[in-house]
Short mmCIF file of C-alpha atoms in Angstrom, two decimals:
data_model
loop_
_atom_site.label_atom_id
_atom_site.label_comp_id
_atom_site.label_asym_id
_atom_site.label_seq_id
_atom_site.Cartn_x
_atom_site.Cartn_y
_atom_site.Cartn_z
CA MET A 690 8.16 35.17 -9.15
CA THR A 691 10.19 32.92 -6.83
CA SER A 692 12.88 30.61 -8.19
CA PHE A 693 14.00 27.20 -7.00
CA ASP A 694 16.46 24.60 -8.26
CA ALA A 695 13.74 21.95 -8.17
CA ILE A 696 10.01 21.81 -7.55
CA VAL A 697 8.29 18.60 -6.41
CA ILE A 698 4.57 18.27 -7.15
CA GLY A 699 2.90 16.13 -4.49
CA GLY A 700 3.61 16.04 -0.77
CA GLY A 701 3.04 12.34 -0.13
CA HIS A 702 5.79 10.16 1.32
CA ASN A 703 7.33 9.63 -2.14
CA GLY A 704 7.41 13.34 -2.95
CA LEU A 705 8.83 14.25 0.46
CA THR A 706 11.57 11.63 0.09
CA ALA A 707 12.52 12.88 -3.39
CA ALA A 708 12.56 16.48 -2.14
CA ALA A 709 14.77 15.63 0.84
CA ALA A 710 17.22 13.78 -1.43
CA LEU A 711 17.44 16.76 -3.78
CA SER A 712 17.82 19.20 -0.90
CA ARG A 713 20.56 17.20 0.78
CA GLY A 714 22.27 17.18 -2.60
CA GLY A 715 22.61 20.95 -2.38
CA ARG A 716 19.55 22.11 -4.30
CA LYS A 717 16.95 24.66 -3.27
CA VAL A 718 13.71 22.64 -3.29
CA MET A 719 10.02 23.34 -2.85
CA VAL A 720 7.19 20.81 -2.45
CA LEU A 721 3.69 21.77 -3.61
CA GLU A 722 0.86 19.78 -2.03
CA ALA A 723 -2.77 20.27 -3.10
CA HIS A 724 -4.22 19.06 0.20
CA GLN A 725 -4.16 21.25 3.30
CA LYS A 726 -1.92 18.68 4.98
CA ALA A 727 1.07 16.79 3.55
CA GLY A 728 1.71 13.09 4.06
CA GLY A 729 -0.40 11.41 1.39
CA ALA A 730 -1.36 7.85 2.31
CA LEU A 731 0.24 8.36 5.74
CA ARG A 732 -1.99 11.33 6.55
CA GLY A 733 -4.45 10.86 9.42
CA ASP A 734 -7.75 12.68 9.91
CA SER A 735 -10.88 12.95 12.07
CA PHE A 736 -13.91 11.06 10.72
CA HIS A 737 -16.29 11.69 13.64
CA PRO A 738 -16.05 14.04 16.64
CA GLY A 739 -13.51 12.51 19.02
CA PHE A 740 -12.51 9.72 16.61
CA GLN A 741 -9.32 9.75 14.53
CA ALA A 742 -8.27 7.53 11.63
CA ASN A 743 -4.68 6.82 10.68
CA GLY A 744 -5.05 7.17 6.91
CA PRO A 745 -5.29 4.75 3.95
CA ALA A 746 -2.07 2.98 4.95
CA GLN A 747 -2.75 0.86 8.06
CA ILE A 748 0.63 -0.76 8.64
CA VAL A 749 4.22 -0.38 7.45
CA ASN A 750 5.61 -3.39 5.61
CA ARG A 751 8.35 -1.68 3.65
CA LEU A 752 10.53 1.18 4.87
CA ASP A 753 13.95 1.32 3.27
CA PRO A 754 16.69 1.97 5.86
CA ASP A 755 18.26 4.46 3.42
CA VAL A 756 15.01 6.46 3.39
CA ALA A 757 14.84 6.43 7.18
CA LYS A 758 18.41 7.72 7.29
CA LEU A 759 17.80 10.36 4.61
CA LEU A 760 14.84 11.80 6.51
CA ALA A 761 16.47 11.28 9.93
CA LEU A 762 13.39 9.40 11.12
CA PRO A 763 13.36 8.73 14.89
CA ASP A 764 13.98 5.11 15.86
CA ASN A 765 10.49 4.76 17.34
CA LEU A 766 9.01 5.63 13.92
CA ALA A 767 11.49 3.90 11.61
CA GLY A 768 10.56 0.74 13.50
CA GLY A 769 7.88 -0.16 15.98
CA ARG A 770 5.52 -2.76 17.34
CA ASP A 771 5.60 -6.00 15.35
CA VAL A 772 2.12 -6.70 14.03
CA PRO A 773 0.86 -10.29 13.87
CA THR A 774 -1.50 -11.36 11.10
CA VAL A 775 -4.68 -13.15 12.16
CA VAL A 776 -6.54 -15.00 9.40
CA LEU A 777 -10.22 -15.21 10.31
CA SER A 778 -12.51 -17.94 9.05
CA ASP A 779 -16.14 -18.59 9.91
CA ARG A 780 -15.44 -22.31 9.61
CA VAL A 781 -12.50 -22.91 11.98
CA GLU A 782 -10.43 -21.09 14.59
CA PRO A 783 -8.14 -18.31 13.35
CA ALA A 784 -4.56 -18.86 12.22
CA ILE A 785 -2.05 -16.42 13.73
CA LEU A 786 1.22 -15.57 11.98
CA GLU A 787 3.92 -13.82 14.00
CA SER A 788 7.29 -12.21 13.31
CA ALA A 789 8.43 -11.78 9.69
CA TYR A 790 5.54 -13.16 7.64
CA GLY A 791 4.94 -16.29 9.64
CA GLU A 792 8.26 -17.30 11.15
CA ARG A 793 6.00 -18.51 13.94
CA ILE A 794 2.42 -19.70 13.38
CA ARG A 795 -0.32 -20.55 15.87
CA GLY A 796 -3.56 -22.36 15.12
CA VAL A 797 -2.35 -24.74 12.40
CA SER A 798 -0.78 -28.19 12.51
CA LYS A 799 2.99 -28.52 12.82
CA ASP A 800 3.18 -30.07 9.35
CA GLU A 801 1.23 -27.18 7.84
CA ALA A 802 3.38 -24.62 9.66
CA ASP A 803 6.47 -26.32 8.21
CA ARG A 804 4.96 -26.23 4.71
CA PHE A 805 4.16 -22.54 5.04
CA ARG A 806 7.68 -21.70 6.25
CA LEU A 807 9.14 -23.63 3.30
CA LEU A 808 7.00 -21.56 0.92
CA ARG A 809 7.84 -18.35 2.80
CA ASP A 810 11.58 -19.04 2.70
CA THR A 811 11.41 -19.95 -0.99
CA LEU A 812 9.53 -16.77 -1.91
CA ILE A 813 11.77 -14.50 0.20
CA SER A 814 14.87 -16.02 -1.37
CA GLN A 815 13.47 -15.54 -4.88
CA ALA A 816 12.21 -12.03 -4.07
CA GLY A 817 15.79 -11.14 -3.15
CA ILE A 818 16.73 -11.53 -6.82
CA LEU A 819 14.07 -8.99 -7.78
CA ARG A 820 14.87 -6.63 -4.89
CA ARG A 821 18.09 -5.44 -6.53
CA PHE A 822 16.05 -3.74 -9.29
CA LEU A 823 13.79 -1.70 -7.00
CA LYS A 824 16.25 1.17 -6.60
CA ARG A 825 17.22 1.30 -10.25
CA THR A 826 15.63 3.59 -12.81
CA PRO A 827 13.92 1.38 -15.42
CA PRO A 828 15.97 1.65 -18.62
CA PRO A 829 14.44 3.03 -21.84
CA LEU A 830 13.65 0.01 -23.98
CA LYS A 831 15.51 1.50 -26.93
CA ALA A 832 18.56 2.62 -24.97
CA VAL A 833 19.65 -0.07 -22.52
CA GLY A 834 23.02 1.00 -21.12
CA ILE A 835 26.04 -0.89 -19.88
CA SER A 836 25.03 -0.40 -16.24
CA ASP A 837 21.61 -1.87 -17.00
CA LEU A 838 23.17 -4.91 -18.63
CA ALA A 839 25.51 -5.23 -15.66
CA ALA A 840 22.52 -5.24 -13.29
CA LEU A 841 20.84 -7.96 -15.33
CA GLY A 842 24.07 -9.93 -15.34
CA SER A 843 24.36 -9.56 -11.58
CA ALA A 844 20.82 -10.86 -11.12
CA GLY A 845 21.57 -13.78 -13.42
CA LEU A 846 24.70 -14.61 -11.44
CA ALA A 847 22.76 -14.47 -8.18
CA LEU A 848 20.24 -16.87 -9.67
CA LEU A 849 22.93 -19.29 -10.84
CA LEU A 850 24.56 -19.26 -7.41
CA LYS A 851 21.32 -20.57 -5.93
CA GLY A 852 21.83 -23.79 -7.84
CA ARG A 853 20.21 -25.36 -10.88
CA GLU A 854 17.12 -26.69 -9.14
CA GLU A 855 16.26 -23.44 -7.34
CA SER A 856 16.99 -21.41 -10.48
CA ARG A 857 14.59 -23.53 -12.51
CA ASP A 858 11.99 -23.26 -9.75
CA PHE A 859 12.22 -19.45 -9.76
CA LEU A 860 11.85 -19.22 -13.54
CA ARG A 861 8.93 -21.64 -13.37
CA MET A 862 7.14 -19.73 -10.61
CA LEU A 863 7.86 -16.14 -11.64
CA LEU A 864 4.80 -15.59 -13.83
CA MET A 865 2.50 -18.13 -12.20
CA ASN A 866 -0.71 -17.33 -10.39
CA VAL A 867 -0.72 -17.38 -6.60
CA ALA A 868 -3.59 -19.91 -6.45
CA ASP A 869 -1.52 -22.62 -8.12
CA ILE A 870 1.43 -21.94 -5.80
CA GLY A 871 -0.87 -22.12 -2.78
CA ASP A 872 -2.28 -25.45 -3.91
CA GLU A 873 1.23 -26.77 -4.59
CA TYR A 874 2.65 -25.97 -1.17
CA LEU A 875 -0.26 -25.70 1.29
CA THR A 876 -3.32 -27.61 2.46
CA ASP A 877 -4.82 -25.13 4.96
CA ASP A 878 -7.49 -22.90 3.39
CA ARG A 879 -6.73 -20.01 5.74
CA LEU A 880 -3.08 -19.80 4.72
CA LYS A 881 -4.02 -20.09 1.06
CA ALA A 882 -6.45 -17.21 1.56
CA LEU A 883 -3.75 -15.09 3.19
CA ILE A 884 -1.20 -15.37 0.40
CA ALA A 885 -3.99 -14.78 -2.14
CA PHE A 886 -5.10 -11.66 -0.28
CA ASP A 887 -1.59 -10.25 0.06
CA ALA A 888 -0.71 -11.00 -3.57
CA THR A 889 -3.76 -9.19 -4.96
CA LEU A 890 -4.41 -6.31 -2.55
CA GLY A 891 -4.52 -3.11 -4.59
CA VAL A 892 -4.12 -4.71 -8.03
CA GLN A 893 -6.76 -5.68 -10.56
CA LEU A 894 -5.94 -9.37 -10.45
CA GLY A 895 -7.52 -12.34 -8.75
CA PRO A 896 -5.64 -15.29 -7.26
CA ARG A 897 -6.08 -17.30 -10.46
CA SER A 898 -5.03 -14.45 -12.77
CA PRO A 899 -1.70 -15.07 -14.55
CA THR A 900 1.26 -13.28 -12.88
CA SER A 901 -0.64 -12.70 -9.61
CA LEU A 902 2.26 -14.25 -7.67
CA LEU A 903 4.30 -11.14 -8.56
CA GLY A 904 2.25 -9.18 -6.03
CA LEU A 905 3.42 -11.47 -3.25
CA TYR A 906 7.01 -11.27 -4.47
CA TYR A 907 6.76 -7.48 -4.25
CA ARG A 908 5.29 -7.70 -0.75
CA LEU A 909 8.26 -9.84 0.30
CA THR A 910 10.91 -7.54 -1.19
CA GLY A 911 10.04 -5.06 1.54
CA GLU A 912 11.94 -4.66 4.78
CA ALA A 913 10.33 -3.45 8.00
CA ASN A 914 11.61 -3.42 11.56
CA GLY A 915 14.86 -4.87 10.28
CA HIS A 916 13.20 -7.96 8.81
CA VAL A 917 12.41 -8.89 5.23
CA GLY A 918 8.69 -9.61 5.12
CA GLY A 919 8.10 -7.85 8.44
CA GLN A 920 5.30 -5.44 9.29
CA PHE A 921 4.90 -2.96 12.11
CA VAL A 922 2.94 -0.03 13.45
CA PRO A 923 5.12 2.91 14.52
CA GLU A 924 4.70 4.56 17.89
CA GLY A 925 1.79 6.96 17.49
CA GLY A 926 0.51 5.10 14.43
CA VAL A 927 1.08 5.47 10.72
CA ALA A 928 -0.07 9.10 10.86
CA ALA A 929 2.86 9.87 13.18
CA LEU A 930 5.20 8.41 10.56
CA GLY A 931 3.64 10.74 7.97
CA GLU A 932 4.30 13.72 10.22
CA ALA A 933 7.90 12.54 10.64
CA PHE A 934 8.32 12.42 6.84
CA VAL A 935 7.14 16.03 6.67
CA ALA A 936 9.42 17.10 9.53
CA GLY A 937 12.38 15.26 8.00
CA ALA A 938 11.94 16.95 4.63
CA VAL A 939 11.63 20.40 6.22
CA LYS A 940 14.69 19.72 8.38
CA ALA A 941 16.59 18.78 5.22
CA GLY A 942 15.90 22.30 3.93
CA VAL A 943 12.79 21.72 1.83
CA THR A 944 10.22 24.51 1.49
CA LEU A 945 6.72 23.02 1.85
CA ARG A 946 3.55 24.66 0.55
CA THR A 947 0.20 23.02 1.27
CA SER A 948 -3.21 23.93 -0.18
CA ALA A 949 -1.27 24.69 -3.35
CA PRO A 950 -2.73 22.71 -6.29
CA VAL A 951 -0.72 23.00 -9.50
CA ALA A 952 -2.64 24.05 -12.61
CA ARG A 953 0.12 23.85 -15.21
CA ILE A 954 3.73 22.84 -15.75
CA LEU A 955 5.53 25.45 -17.82
CA ALA A 956 7.50 23.93 -20.70
CA ASP A 957 8.81 25.01 -24.08
CA ARG A 958 10.11 22.56 -26.69
CA GLY A 959 10.64 19.86 -24.11
CA VAL A 960 12.36 22.02 -21.50
CA VAL A 961 10.52 22.78 -18.24
CA SER A 962 10.84 26.15 -16.55
CA GLY A 963 8.38 26.14 -13.66
CA VAL A 964 4.77 25.74 -12.55
CA VAL A 965 1.63 27.83 -12.24
CA LEU A 966 -0.70 27.24 -9.30
CA GLU A 967 -4.48 27.32 -9.56
CA SER A 968 -4.25 30.59 -7.64
CA GLY A 969 -2.23 32.07 -10.52
CA GLU A 970 1.03 32.16 -8.56
CA THR A 971 4.10 31.16 -10.57
CA PHE A 972 7.33 29.49 -9.42
CA THR A 973 10.31 28.81 -11.66
CA ALA A 974 12.70 25.86 -11.60
CA PRO A 975 14.73 23.93 -14.20
CA ILE A 976 13.76 20.61 -12.56
CA ILE A 977 10.16 19.51 -11.99
CA VAL A 978 9.57 16.23 -10.14
CA ALA A 979 6.00 14.95 -10.35
CA ALA A 980 5.22 12.66 -7.41
CA ILE A 981 1.64 12.28 -8.62
CA HIS A 982 -0.12 10.09 -11.17
CA PRO A 983 1.57 10.17 -14.60
CA LYS A 984 -1.81 10.68 -16.28
CA THR A 985 -2.35 13.87 -14.28
CA THR A 986 1.18 15.02 -15.02
CA PHE A 987 1.28 14.45 -18.77
CA LEU A 988 -2.38 14.65 -19.79
CA THR A 989 -3.49 17.54 -17.56
CA LEU A 990 -0.55 19.64 -16.38
CA VAL A 991 1.69 19.57 -19.47
CA ASP A 992 0.58 21.19 -22.73
CA ALA A 993 -0.31 18.58 -25.35
CA ALA A 994 2.02 20.27 -27.85
CA GLU A 995 5.00 19.33 -25.65
CA ILE A 996 4.33 15.59 -25.83
CA GLY A 997 4.41 13.24 -28.79
CA THR A 998 1.23 11.48 -29.82
CA GLY A 999 2.69 8.04 -29.18
CA PHE A 1000 3.78 8.97 -25.68
CA ARG A 1001 0.39 10.48 -24.86
CA ARG A 1002 -1.31 7.32 -26.08
CA ALA A 1003 1.00 5.17 -23.94
CA ILE A 1004 0.29 7.28 -20.85
CA GLY A 1005 -3.44 7.18 -21.54
CA ASN A 1006 -3.32 3.39 -21.68
CA ILE A 1007 -1.94 3.03 -18.16
CA ARG A 1008 -4.47 1.00 -16.17
CA SER A 1009 -4.31 2.10 -12.57
CA LEU A 1010 -7.79 2.85 -11.28
CA GLY A 1011 -7.99 2.23 -7.56
CA ASN A 1012 -9.93 -0.84 -6.42
CA VAL A 1013 -9.73 -0.66 -2.63
CA ALA A 1014 -12.36 0.93 -0.37
CA ARG A 1015 -11.81 1.99 3.23
CA LEU A 1016 -14.33 1.66 6.06
CA ASP A 1017 -13.80 3.53 9.35
CA LEU A 1018 -16.07 2.78 12.30
CA ALA A 1019 -16.54 4.73 15.51
CA LEU A 1020 -17.59 2.13 18.09
CA ASP A 1021 -19.12 2.58 21.54
CA VAL A 1022 -16.98 -0.27 22.89
CA PRO A 1023 -14.10 -2.37 21.54
CA PRO A 1024 -15.42 -5.32 19.50
CA SER A 1025 -14.96 -8.94 20.48
CA PHE A 1026 -13.62 -11.43 17.93
CA PRO A 1027 -14.23 -14.91 19.39
CA GLY A 1028 -11.17 -17.14 19.17
CA VAL A 1029 -8.71 -14.26 18.75
CA PRO A 1030 -6.38 -13.89 21.77
CA GLN A 1031 -6.22 -10.44 23.35
CA ASP A 1032 -2.57 -9.99 22.36
CA ALA A 1033 -3.46 -10.54 18.69
CA LEU A 1034 -6.31 -8.00 18.54
CA THR A 1035 -3.79 -5.20 17.97
CA GLY A 1036 -2.64 -7.02 14.85
CA ARG A 1037 -3.88 -7.26 11.29
CA LEU A 1038 -7.07 -9.28 10.98
CA VAL A 1039 -7.61 -10.72 7.50
CA ILE A 1040 -11.10 -11.95 6.66
CA GLY A 1041 -10.63 -14.69 4.07
CA ARG A 1042 -11.66 -18.28 4.61
CA SER A 1043 -10.15 -19.78 1.45
CA MET A 1044 -8.49 -19.14 -1.89
CA GLU A 1045 -11.91 -19.53 -3.51
CA HIS A 1046 -13.32 -16.84 -1.20
CA VAL A 1047 -10.72 -14.36 -2.46
CA GLU A 1048 -11.33 -15.35 -6.09
CA THR A 1049 -15.11 -15.06 -5.69
CA ALA A 1050 -14.72 -11.60 -4.13
CA PHE A 1051 -12.60 -10.55 -7.12
CA ASN A 1052 -14.83 -11.83 -9.93
CA PRO A 1053 -17.65 -9.19 -9.78
CA SER A 1054 -15.12 -6.35 -10.06
CA LYS A 1055 -14.41 -7.40 -13.66
CA TYR A 1056 -17.96 -6.31 -14.49
CA GLY A 1057 -18.05 -3.14 -12.39
CA GLU A 1058 -19.97 -4.82 -9.57
CA LEU A 1059 -19.47 -5.06 -5.81
CA PRO A 1060 -18.46 -8.27 -4.00
CA ALA A 1061 -21.36 -9.98 -2.24
CA ASP A 1062 -19.02 -11.60 0.30
CA PRO A 1063 -15.97 -9.35 0.60
CA VAL A 1064 -12.53 -10.19 1.94
CA MET A 1065 -11.02 -7.53 4.20
CA GLU A 1066 -8.00 -6.37 6.16
CA VAL A 1067 -9.24 -5.14 9.55
CA MET A 1068 -7.41 -3.28 12.30
CA LEU A 1069 -8.44 -1.87 15.67
CA PRO A 1070 -6.04 1.10 15.93
CA SER A 1071 -7.40 2.53 19.17
CA LEU A 1072 -6.45 -0.60 21.13
CA ALA A 1073 -2.80 0.36 20.69
CA GLN A 1074 -3.47 4.12 20.46
CA PRO A 1075 -6.21 5.02 22.96
CA SER A 1076 -6.00 8.70 21.93
CA LEU A 1077 -7.77 7.84 18.65
CA ALA A 1078 -11.11 7.39 20.44
CA PRO A 1079 -12.90 8.71 23.55
CA SER A 1080 -12.43 6.76 26.77
CA GLY A 1081 -14.11 3.36 26.56
CA ALA A 1082 -14.84 3.68 22.85
CA ALA A 1083 -12.88 2.24 19.92
CA THR A 1084 -12.05 2.65 16.25
CA LEU A 1085 -12.05 0.01 13.53
CA SER A 1086 -10.55 0.46 10.08
CA ALA A 1087 -10.98 -1.98 7.22
CA LEU A 1088 -9.56 -2.15 3.70
CA ILE A 1089 -11.93 -3.79 1.22
CA PRO A 1090 -10.27 -4.90 -2.05
CA PHE A 1091 -11.88 -5.64 -5.42
CA VAL A 1092 -14.16 -2.59 -5.28
CA PRO A 1093 -14.59 -1.05 -8.77
CA TYR A 1094 -13.53 2.57 -9.20
CA ALA A 1095 -16.23 3.04 -11.83
CA LEU A 1096 -19.10 1.20 -10.17
CA LYS A 1097 -21.78 0.14 -12.65
CA GLU A 1098 -24.67 1.17 -10.37
CA GLY A 1099 -22.93 4.43 -9.35
CA TRP A 1100 -21.60 5.39 -5.95
CA GLU A 1101 -24.70 7.33 -4.91
CA HIS A 1102 -26.44 4.02 -4.17
CA GLY A 1103 -23.45 1.69 -4.09
CA ARG A 1104 -21.80 3.37 -1.11
CA SER A 1105 -24.50 2.42 1.41
CA ARG A 1106 -24.80 -1.07 -0.07
CA LEU A 1107 -21.06 -1.74 0.27
CA GLU A 1108 -21.10 -0.40 3.83
CA ALA A 1109 -23.96 -2.75 4.73
CA THR A 1110 -22.21 -5.72 3.09
CA ALA A 1111 -18.97 -4.99 4.93
CA LEU A 1112 -20.78 -4.65 8.26
CA ALA A 1113 -22.52 -7.97 7.67
CA ALA A 1114 -19.14 -9.61 7.04
CA LEU A 1115 -17.74 -8.10 10.24
CA GLU A 1116 -20.81 -9.27 12.18
CA ARG A 1117 -20.01 -12.89 11.28
CA HIS A 1118 -16.63 -12.60 13.00
CA ALA A 1119 -17.46 -10.05 15.72
CA PRO A 1120 -21.07 -10.79 16.76
CA GLY A 1121 -22.94 -7.73 17.97
CA ILE A 1122 -20.57 -5.19 16.44
CA GLY A 1123 -23.40 -3.60 14.44
CA ARG A 1124 -25.19 -2.50 17.62
CA THR A 1125 -22.09 -0.59 18.80
CA VAL A 1126 -21.52 1.51 15.67
CA ARG A 1127 -21.77 5.18 16.59
CA ALA A 1128 -20.67 6.44 13.16
CA ALA A 1129 -19.31 5.01 9.92
CA ARG A 1130 -17.36 6.47 7.03
CA LEU A 1131 -16.90 4.56 3.80
CA MET A 1132 -14.37 5.90 1.32
CA ALA A 1133 -14.79 4.47 -2.18
CA PRO A 1134 -11.78 4.38 -4.53
CA PRO A 1135 -12.65 7.81 -6.05
CA ASP A 1136 -12.77 9.30 -2.53
CA ILE A 1137 -9.34 7.93 -1.64
CA GLU A 1138 -7.95 9.28 -4.90
#
């Protein structure tokens, strides 16, 4: 039986960061990862002979400088190639946003570009008030401490310093839906579609759902490439960043075990003492950090006798089923997207012609059904990383939101139907792409989980 000061369950980027922090603090730490390779959402894989995918995460739009320093990430991975966003519409030419979330915009009128920058600057300024809470542990509702009150007071002071009008505007907007904000500030359907897409990607809300603007606030609290609201692809792709997280944790002194699924957390009267693997192997530690879903931690790994009924009920009520599918295509040749300049093809292509398009794509998910006309985030990774595909060929990866985890018709039949629907949507923007598909892999939300 091997002993450690702390054991971290889950070798994704969050678990590796926690482990490195504990190790640099002088503790003997081990990470246990169920998969054969650590990295989580940053983990790449092969989906067809000769074709590689970067993993569920396609770009980096938030990488805390403190995390990069903790893991000693190389400069070419802690930052990288700025990625433009191209908003595709089958009605008009694409809109292209460059630098930190549209500091520069091509394809829209000057007046509309000015309106978007006003909205962008307003949201980034307001998101700065929320950013100060991201590194704080949420306080227990029944035991708010002095430091928590001080943090709230600091946020209130920051808000007051912005002036009465801006303070009122922030309080007015905070819990609004992103559709109303888009209509208030913008006239261009493509830009409205973009903020709706970014506000709702990965959450079970549509643009007109109350509080959906919070998703965009969260997106704009992130810092990447030294810019708030920035986004980049590291040298070697997101998978290379995942490998750097692993290397950084190991260099910090962390012991990493892969292919090591945990079966049980050992605990007695509220005090943990270690873990038991599915293989039967036991490791002891007085600290267990679970960098996995709380439902798995408390409803599967911890004995029910160790947890109060009320707490178990609260954990069971967490709504967090995934609602994003991933489509990877192996293509005979790189696709052509008419109207998109060559220098923008290595960027993020968002298929969304209007706010209503995003809302209509969301609506069926409320009833366990697939979108008939999906919105998507598309990237062509092999254009920037030729090693991902054989010479002359290409890869395409697309995230498809608003895809029910528990599909009413079942995934046995729904998988091929969603793949066909997504390919039809791509065909409208990249004519002829269907004839070049050598292989396709669609990962539904349960597959990604």
